Coordinates of C-alpha atoms and ligand atoms in Angstrom, one line a residue:
M1 CA 21.8 31.6 -14.4
R2 CA 19.0 31.1 -12.1
V3 CA 16.8 33.6 -10.2
R4 CA 16.3 33.4 -6.1
A5 CA 14.8 35.5 -4.7
Y6 CA 15.6 37.3 -1.0
R7 CA 13.5 38.1 0.9
F8 CA 13.4 40.9 4.2
R9 CA 10.6 42.8 6.3
A10 CA 11.6 46.3 6.0
Y11 CA 10.5 48.8 8.4
S12 CA 10.7 52.5 7.7
S13 CA 9.6 55.7 9.6
K14 CA 6.2 56.9 9.1
T15 CA 7.3 59.9 6.8
T16 CA 9.0 57.3 4.4
A17 CA 6.0 54.9 4.0
R18 CA 4.0 58.0 3.3
V19 CA 6.4 58.3 0.5
L20 CA 6.3 55.3 -0.5
K21 CA 2.4 54.7 -0.4
T22 CA 2.3 58.8 -3.3
Q23 CA 5.2 56.3 -5.0
L24 CA 3.1 53.4 -5.5
E25 CA 0.0 56.1 -6.6
V26 CA 1.8 57.6 -9.0
A27 CA 3.1 54.4 -10.6
C28 CA -0.3 53.1 -10.5
K29 CA -1.3 56.2 -13.2
L30 CA 1.4 55.7 -14.9
Y31 CA 0.3 52.4 -15.6
N32 CA -3.4 53.5 -16.4
T33 CA -2.3 56.2 -18.4
L34 CA 0.4 53.8 -20.4
L35 CA -2.7 51.1 -20.4
H36 CA -4.6 53.9 -22.5
A37 CA -2.3 55.1 -24.8
E38 CA -1.2 52.0 -26.4
K39 CA -4.8 51.4 -26.3
E40 CA -5.8 54.9 -28.4
E41 CA -2.2 53.6 -30.5
Y42 CA -4.1 50.5 -30.9
E43 CA -8.0 52.5 -32.4
R44 CA -5.6 54.9 -34.4
N45 CA -2.5 52.9 -35.9
K46 CA -3.6 49.4 -35.5
H47 CA 0.1 48.8 -33.4
S48 CA 1.0 47.4 -29.8
M49 CA 3.9 49.6 -29.3
N50 CA 6.8 47.3 -28.2
K51 CA 8.7 47.6 -24.8
T52 CA 11.5 50.3 -26.3
E53 CA 8.6 52.1 -27.4
L54 CA 6.4 51.5 -24.2
R55 CA 9.5 52.3 -22.5
Q56 CA 10.4 55.9 -23.9
L57 CA 6.9 56.7 -23.8
A58 CA 7.1 55.9 -19.8
L59 CA 10.2 58.6 -19.3
D60 CA 8.4 61.0 -22.0
L61 CA 5.2 60.6 -19.5
R62 CA 7.8 61.4 -17.0
K63 CA 9.3 64.8 -18.4
Q64 CA 6.1 66.1 -19.1
N65 CA 4.5 65.4 -16.2
Q66 CA 5.8 67.3 -12.5
E67 CA 3.3 64.6 -10.9
F68 CA 5.6 61.2 -12.5
Q69 CA 8.9 63.0 -11.7
A70 CA 8.4 61.5 -7.6
L71 CA 9.2 58.3 -9.3
H72 CA 13.1 57.3 -9.9
S73 CA 13.5 56.8 -13.7
Q74 CA 14.4 53.4 -13.2
V75 CA 11.3 52.7 -11.3
T76 CA 9.5 54.9 -14.3
Q77 CA 10.7 51.9 -17.3
Q78 CA 9.8 49.3 -15.3
V79 CA 6.3 50.3 -14.8
A80 CA 6.5 50.0 -18.7
D81 CA 8.1 46.5 -18.5
R82 CA 5.1 45.6 -15.8
F83 CA 2.5 46.7 -18.4
Y84 CA 4.5 45.3 -21.2
E85 CA 4.8 41.9 -19.4
A86 CA 1.5 41.5 -18.7
R87 CA -0.1 42.6 -22.4
Q88 CA 2.8 39.7 -23.8
R89 CA 0.6 37.2 -21.4
F90 CA -2.8 38.6 -22.8
F91 CA -1.4 37.7 -26.6
E92 CA -0.4 35.0 -25.5
G93 CA -3.3 33.6 -23.9
L94 CA -1.7 32.9 -20.6
A95 CA -4.1 36.0 -18.9
N96 CA -6.9 38.0 -19.4
K97 CA -6.5 41.7 -21.2
P98 CA -4.4 44.1 -18.7
K99 CA -6.8 46.6 -17.0
K100 CA -7.5 49.7 -15.3
K101 CA -5.1 48.9 -12.1
K102 CA -6.6 50.2 -9.2
P103 CA -4.0 52.1 -6.4
H104 CA -5.1 49.6 -4.0
R105 CA -3.5 46.5 -5.4
Y106 CA -0.7 48.3 -6.9
L107 CA 1.7 47.2 -4.1
S108 CA 5.3 46.9 -5.6
L109 CA 8.1 49.6 -7.2
V110 CA 10.9 47.9 -8.6
Y111 CA 14.1 48.7 -8.9
P112 CA 16.1 46.9 -11.5
Q113 CA 20.0 48.0 -11.5
S114 CA 20.7 51.2 -9.9
G115 CA 18.8 53.8 -7.5
W116 CA 19.1 51.0 -4.2
K117 CA 22.2 50.8 -2.3
L118 CA 22.6 48.6 0.6
S119 CA 24.6 50.2 4.0
D120 CA 25.4 49.5 7.7
T121 CA 25.5 45.6 7.5
R122 CA 25.6 45.3 11.5
E123 CA 24.7 42.8 14.6
V124 CA 22.4 43.9 17.3
G125 CA 20.8 42.6 19.5
Q126 CA 22.4 40.2 22.2
G127 CA 21.8 36.6 23.0
K128 CA 18.8 35.0 21.6
N129 CA 17.9 38.1 20.5
K130 CA 20.9 38.5 18.0
K131 CA 19.4 40.2 14.3
R132 CA 21.4 40.6 11.8
K133 CA 20.0 44.7 10.4
A134 CA 21.0 46.8 7.5
R135 CA 19.9 50.1 5.9
L136 CA 18.4 49.9 2.4
Y137 CA 18.5 53.2 0.7
L138 CA 15.6 53.6 -2.0
S139 CA 16.4 56.2 -4.3
K140 CA 13.5 59.1 -4.7
I141 CA 11.8 57.4 -1.5
G142 CA 14.2 57.3 1.7
F143 CA 15.9 54.6 4.4
F144 CA 14.1 51.1 5.1
T145 CA 16.2 48.7 8.1
L146 CA 16.3 45.2 7.0
V147 CA 16.1 42.9 9.6
M148 CA 18.7 39.9 7.7
H149 CA 17.3 36.7 8.2
R150 CA 19.8 35.0 6.3
E151 CA 22.7 35.8 4.1
L152 CA 22.4 37.6 1.0
P153 CA 25.0 37.2 -2.2
E154 CA 24.7 41.2 -2.4
N155 CA 26.7 41.3 -5.7
Q156 CA 24.6 39.2 -7.2
V157 CA 21.6 41.5 -7.4
S158 CA 19.8 42.0 -10.2
Q159 CA 16.7 44.3 -9.2
V160 CA 15.5 45.7 -5.8
C161 CA 11.6 45.3 -5.5
V162 CA 9.4 47.0 -2.1
K163 CA 6.2 45.3 -1.4
L164 CA 3.8 47.5 0.9
N165 CA 1.5 44.9 2.0
P166 CA -2.4 45.7 2.6
S167 CA -1.9 45.1 6.4
G168 CA 1.0 48.2 6.1
R169 CA 4.0 45.7 6.6
I170 CA 7.1 46.8 4.0
H171 CA 8.7 43.9 2.6
V172 CA 12.2 44.1 0.5
I173 CA 13.2 41.2 -2.7
F174 CA 16.0 40.8 -3.7
L175 CA 16.3 39.1 -6.7
V176 CA 19.7 37.6 -7.2
E177 CA 21.6 35.5 -10.6
E178 CA 22.9 32.2 -9.6
P179 CA 24.8 29.6 -11.5
E180 CA 22.2 26.4 -12.1
S181 CA 22.8 23.6 -9.4
Q182 CA 24.9 20.3 -10.2
E183 CA 22.0 18.1 -11.9
L184 CA 22.2 14.0 -10.6
S185 CA 23.8 11.8 -12.2
S186 CA 21.6 9.6 -13.8
K187 CA 22.7 6.5 -13.3
E188 CA 21.4 5.8 -10.2
P189 CA 18.1 4.8 -9.0
K190 CA 16.5 7.5 -7.3
K191 CA 13.9 7.6 -4.4
A192 CA 11.4 8.9 -5.8
V193 CA 7.8 10.4 -3.3
G194 CA 4.2 11.5 -4.5
V195 CA 2.2 14.1 -3.0
D196 CA -1.1 14.3 -2.9
L197 CA -2.6 17.4 -1.5
G198 CA -6.0 17.8 -0.6
I199 CA -8.6 20.0 1.6
T200 CA -8.5 17.9 4.6
R201 CA -5.1 17.0 4.7
L202 CA -3.0 19.3 2.7
A203 CA -0.4 16.7 1.7
T204 CA 0.0 13.4 1.7
L205 CA 2.6 11.3 0.8
S206 CA 3.2 8.4 -0.8
D207 CA 5.8 6.9 2.2
G208 CA 2.0 7.1 4.2
R209 CA 3.3 10.3 6.0
Y210 CA 0.8 13.3 6.5
L211 CA 0.7 17.3 6.6
E212 CA -2.8 18.1 8.7
N213 CA -4.3 21.7 7.6
P214 CA -2.6 23.5 11.0
K215 CA -5.4 24.5 12.8
P216 CA -4.7 28.4 13.1
L217 CA -5.9 27.9 10.0
E218 CA -9.4 26.6 10.1
R219 CA -9.9 29.3 13.3
S220 CA -9.0 32.1 11.3
L221 CA -11.3 31.3 8.5
E222 CA -14.0 31.7 11.1
R223 CA -13.0 35.6 11.9
I224 CA -12.2 36.1 7.5
R225 CA -15.5 35.3 7.1
L226 CA -17.1 38.0 9.1
L227 CA -15.0 40.3 7.9
Q228 CA -15.9 39.5 4.7
R229 CA -19.3 40.1 5.3
R230 CA -18.7 43.5 7.7
L231 CA -16.1 44.5 3.9
S232 CA -18.8 43.8 1.6
R233 CA -21.7 46.5 3.5
K234 CA -19.5 49.3 3.1
K235 CA -19.3 51.5 0.2
F236 CA -16.6 49.9 -2.3
L237 CA -13.3 52.6 -2.5
S238 CA -14.6 54.1 0.4
N239 CA -12.5 55.3 3.6
N240 CA -14.1 52.8 6.0
W241 CA -14.0 50.8 2.7
L242 CA -10.4 50.5 2.8
K243 CA -9.9 49.7 6.4
A244 CA -12.1 47.3 6.9
K245 CA -10.0 45.8 3.4
R246 CA -6.8 46.3 5.2
R247 CA -8.1 44.6 8.3
L248 CA -9.5 41.9 6.3
A249 CA -5.6 41.6 4.5
K250 CA -4.3 41.3 8.3
Q251 CA -6.1 38.2 9.5
Y252 CA -6.3 36.6 6.0
E253 CA -3.2 37.0 4.2
Y254 CA 0.1 38.6 6.0
E255 CA -0.2 38.2 9.3
H256 CA 0.6 35.3 11.5
V257 CA -0.9 32.4 9.7
K258 CA 0.7 33.4 6.4
D259 CA 4.3 33.4 8.1
L260 CA 3.0 30.4 10.1
R261 CA 2.2 28.4 6.9
R262 CA 4.6 29.2 5.2
D263 CA 7.1 28.2 7.5
L264 CA 5.5 24.9 8.0
F265 CA 5.8 24.4 3.6
F266 CA 8.8 25.2 4.1
K267 CA 10.0 22.7 6.7
L268 CA 8.0 20.1 4.8
G269 CA 10.4 21.1 1.3
V270 CA 13.6 20.8 3.0
L271 CA 12.9 17.2 4.5
L272 CA 11.1 15.9 1.6
A273 CA 14.0 17.0 -1.1
Q274 CA 16.7 16.0 1.6
E275 CA 15.2 12.9 1.7
Y276 CA 14.0 12.3 -1.6
D277 CA 15.5 12.6 -5.3
V278 CA 12.3 12.6 -7.4
L279 CA 9.2 14.9 -6.2
V280 CA 6.0 13.6 -7.9
L281 CA 2.7 16.0 -8.2
E282 CA -0.6 16.5 -9.9
D283 CA -0.1 18.4 -12.4
L284 CA -3.6 19.6 -12.1
N285 CA -5.7 22.6 -12.3
V286 CA -6.6 23.0 -8.4
Q287 CA -10.1 25.6 -8.7
G288 CA -10.9 23.0 -10.8
L289 CA -10.9 20.9 -7.8
I290 CA -11.7 22.8 -5.6
Q291 CA -14.9 24.0 -7.2
S292 CA -15.9 20.1 -8.2
G293 CA -15.8 19.2 -4.5
T294 CA -17.7 21.9 -2.8
K295 CA -19.5 25.0 -3.5
K296 CA -18.3 27.1 -1.2
R297 CA -15.9 29.0 -3.3
G298 CA -15.6 32.2 -0.5
R299 CA -14.1 30.0 1.7
L300 CA -11.7 28.0 -0.4
R301 CA -9.9 30.9 -1.9
L302 CA -7.8 30.4 1.1
Y303 CA -6.8 26.8 0.8
D304 CA -6.8 27.4 -3.5
S305 CA -4.1 30.1 -2.6
S306 CA -2.4 27.0 0.0
F307 CA -2.2 24.6 -2.3
S308 CA -0.4 26.8 -5.1
E309 CA 2.4 28.0 -2.4
L310 CA 3.0 24.3 -1.2
R311 CA 3.3 23.4 -4.7
A312 CA 5.9 26.5 -5.4
V313 CA 7.4 25.8 -2.4
L314 CA 8.3 22.0 -2.7
E315 CA 9.2 22.5 -6.5
W316 CA 11.5 25.4 -5.4
E317 CA 13.1 22.9 -2.5
F318 CA 13.8 19.9 -5.3
R319 CA 15.0 22.0 -7.9
K320 CA 17.4 24.1 -6.3
R321 CA 19.1 21.0 -5.5
G322 CA 19.4 19.8 -8.9
K323 CA 16.7 17.4 -8.3
L324 CA 13.7 16.3 -10.2
V325 CA 10.0 17.4 -9.9
L326 CA 7.4 15.6 -12.3
P327 CA 3.4 16.5 -12.9
V328 CA 1.6 13.9 -13.8
P329 CA -1.4 13.9 -15.0
A330 CA -4.0 14.2 -12.2
Y331 CA -7.5 12.2 -14.2
N332 CA -9.2 10.1 -11.3
T333 CA -6.3 10.1 -9.1
S334 CA -8.6 9.0 -6.3
R335 CA -10.9 6.9 -7.6
E336 CA -8.1 4.5 -9.5
C337 CA -6.5 1.6 -7.0
F338 CA -3.3 1.8 -7.2
L339 CA -2.9 -2.3 -6.9
C340 CA -4.5 -3.1 -9.6
G341 CA -6.0 -0.2 -11.6
G342 CA -9.5 -0.4 -11.4
I343 CA -11.3 2.9 -10.9
N344 CA -14.2 2.7 -8.3
K345 CA -16.4 4.8 -9.6
G346 CA -18.6 5.0 -6.9
L347 CA -16.0 6.3 -4.7
T348 CA -17.4 10.0 -2.8
L349 CA -15.7 12.9 -1.3
E350 CA -17.0 12.2 2.2
D351 CA -15.3 8.6 1.8
R352 CA -11.4 8.8 3.1
V353 CA -10.9 5.0 2.7
F354 CA -10.3 4.1 -0.6
H355 CA -12.1 0.1 -0.5
C356 CA -11.4 -1.9 -4.0
P357 CA -14.4 -3.3 -5.7
Y358 CA -11.9 -5.5 -8.2
C359 CA -8.9 -6.9 -6.3
G360 CA -10.1 -6.4 -2.8
F361 CA -7.8 -3.5 -1.5
T362 CA -8.5 -1.4 1.5
I363 CA -6.3 2.2 1.7
D364 CA -6.5 5.2 3.4
R365 CA -8.2 7.5 0.3
D366 CA -5.2 10.5 0.1
L367 CA -2.9 7.6 0.6
N368 CA -3.9 5.6 -2.6
A369 CA -3.8 9.4 -4.2
S370 CA -0.3 9.8 -3.7
L371 CA 0.9 5.9 -4.6
V372 CA -1.5 6.1 -8.0
L373 CA 0.8 9.7 -8.8
L374 CA 4.2 7.7 -7.9
K375 CA 2.6 4.5 -10.3
R376 CA 2.0 7.7 -13.2
A377 CA 5.8 8.8 -12.7
G378 CA 6.9 5.3 -14.4
W379 CA 7.1 3.3 -10.2
E380 CA 6.0 -0.5 -9.7
P381 CA 4.5 -0.7 -6.6
P382 CA 5.8 -4.0 -4.6
V383 CA 3.4 -6.4 -3.2
V384 CA 1.5 -4.8 -0.3
P385 CA 0.2 -6.1 2.4
E386 CA -3.3 -5.4 2.9
E387 CA -3.1 -4.1 6.5
L388 CA -2.3 -0.9 5.3
R389 CA -4.4 1.0 7.8
P390 CA -4.6 3.7 9.7
L391 CA -2.2 3.3 13.4
P392 CA -2.6 6.8 15.7
P393 CA -0.7 9.3 14.2
L394 CA 3.2 10.2 16.0
P395 CA 4.0 14.0 15.4
S396 CA 7.2 15.3 14.1
L397 CA 6.9 18.9 12.2
G398 CA 3.2 17.8 12.6
L399 CA 3.8 14.8 9.4
K400 CA 2.2 11.7 10.7
R401 CA 3.0 8.2 10.1
R402 CA 0.7 5.3 8.9
Q403 CA 1.1 1.9 9.3
G404 CA 1.7 -0.9 6.5
V405 CA 4.2 1.9 4.4
A406 CA 7.8 0.8 5.8
M407 CA 7.7 -1.9 3.4
I408 CA 6.9 0.3 0.5
Q409 CA 9.2 3.1 1.6
E410 CA 12.1 0.8 1.2
A411 CA 10.7 -0.4 -2.7
P412 CA 10.5 3.0 -4.4
A413 CA 13.3 3.4 -6.9
L414 CA 12.7 5.1 -10.4
E415 CA 15.3 4.8 -12.5
R416 CA 15.2 8.1 -14.6
G417 CA 14.4 8.3 -18.4
Ligands
ZN501 ZN1 -8.1 -2.7 -7.0

């Protein structure tokens, strides 16, 4: 089985929104209480509570404490599960030790099996404004109106998560368990595409097309910097701080820019997954790349999240169709000549064109990197003419094409092994 998430925008009355906010605060308090209890238990008895014990503890706390009774019992257990999982990730060395959570960072509640009901799915509006809406009841919180922009297999839902974004928007996410899609037969040759992620150009494909960093993203960076400066002048967790934080969140992550970016990523993902069978990506630590490349870290956190989101979307679109995603080592991808394999040690971040000192091959820097990725995945490069040089781009979805690529595009056939 494979788990899929369906995310819908939700609207509620002001009262319900307030109840949700209060519940999030209570859940946060419960989380911190569990954290504290676990610490005491460990110090006293050198014992780490398991999942069942933590759940039981959460339920006991709820019984004793009026405040926690505001939460649905399953939500209470899920808070315990969340703490348990955070701690397990720490034990496995995948994350830092779970810390006390701040209320403004605790933003979602999960209803595992019961305590929610979806009803009254209906069509509203006419023509272009036609929408499907549904009513969601969450026990102990209230009613939400969902905009159902896609079909939801209602009877396969395994859990419901309600999320209050820092900007005040509410989303509801349904997790659905679906059977694995069919694997492709392994005999046929596969068409493969290498994708190089970068800052100037968000994605460069080995077929020569590329996706530029959307301009609105660039523009909003200016405003984000301004808001960040304002935020830093406010007293931590004061009302004004929270207000500034919310304003920043709106601009930063949750408003149009994010939606626009997401939409673009999905379009690219669908396009690639329709054309290709194998996706080759760098298996890399993006953080490392960004920090070695420049010192302006604050600004680049935005790119950082763009990268991981884009990767996730591309991988998702391929895996969903039963297609292959191959992460390959990222070491030196931009400095290696894809034709002869020589390493161009003199290449700096500013060089947009790759010129090989060994074989004289000249090619766009990012295109070379994406071809190197493809090569590392086992694909043999064809003989490429030297006139692989940039041409005016052809816009389609913001994807632009470079010349000299037609020849390469015919070749990528990769045996799966
Ligand atoms: Zn070379």
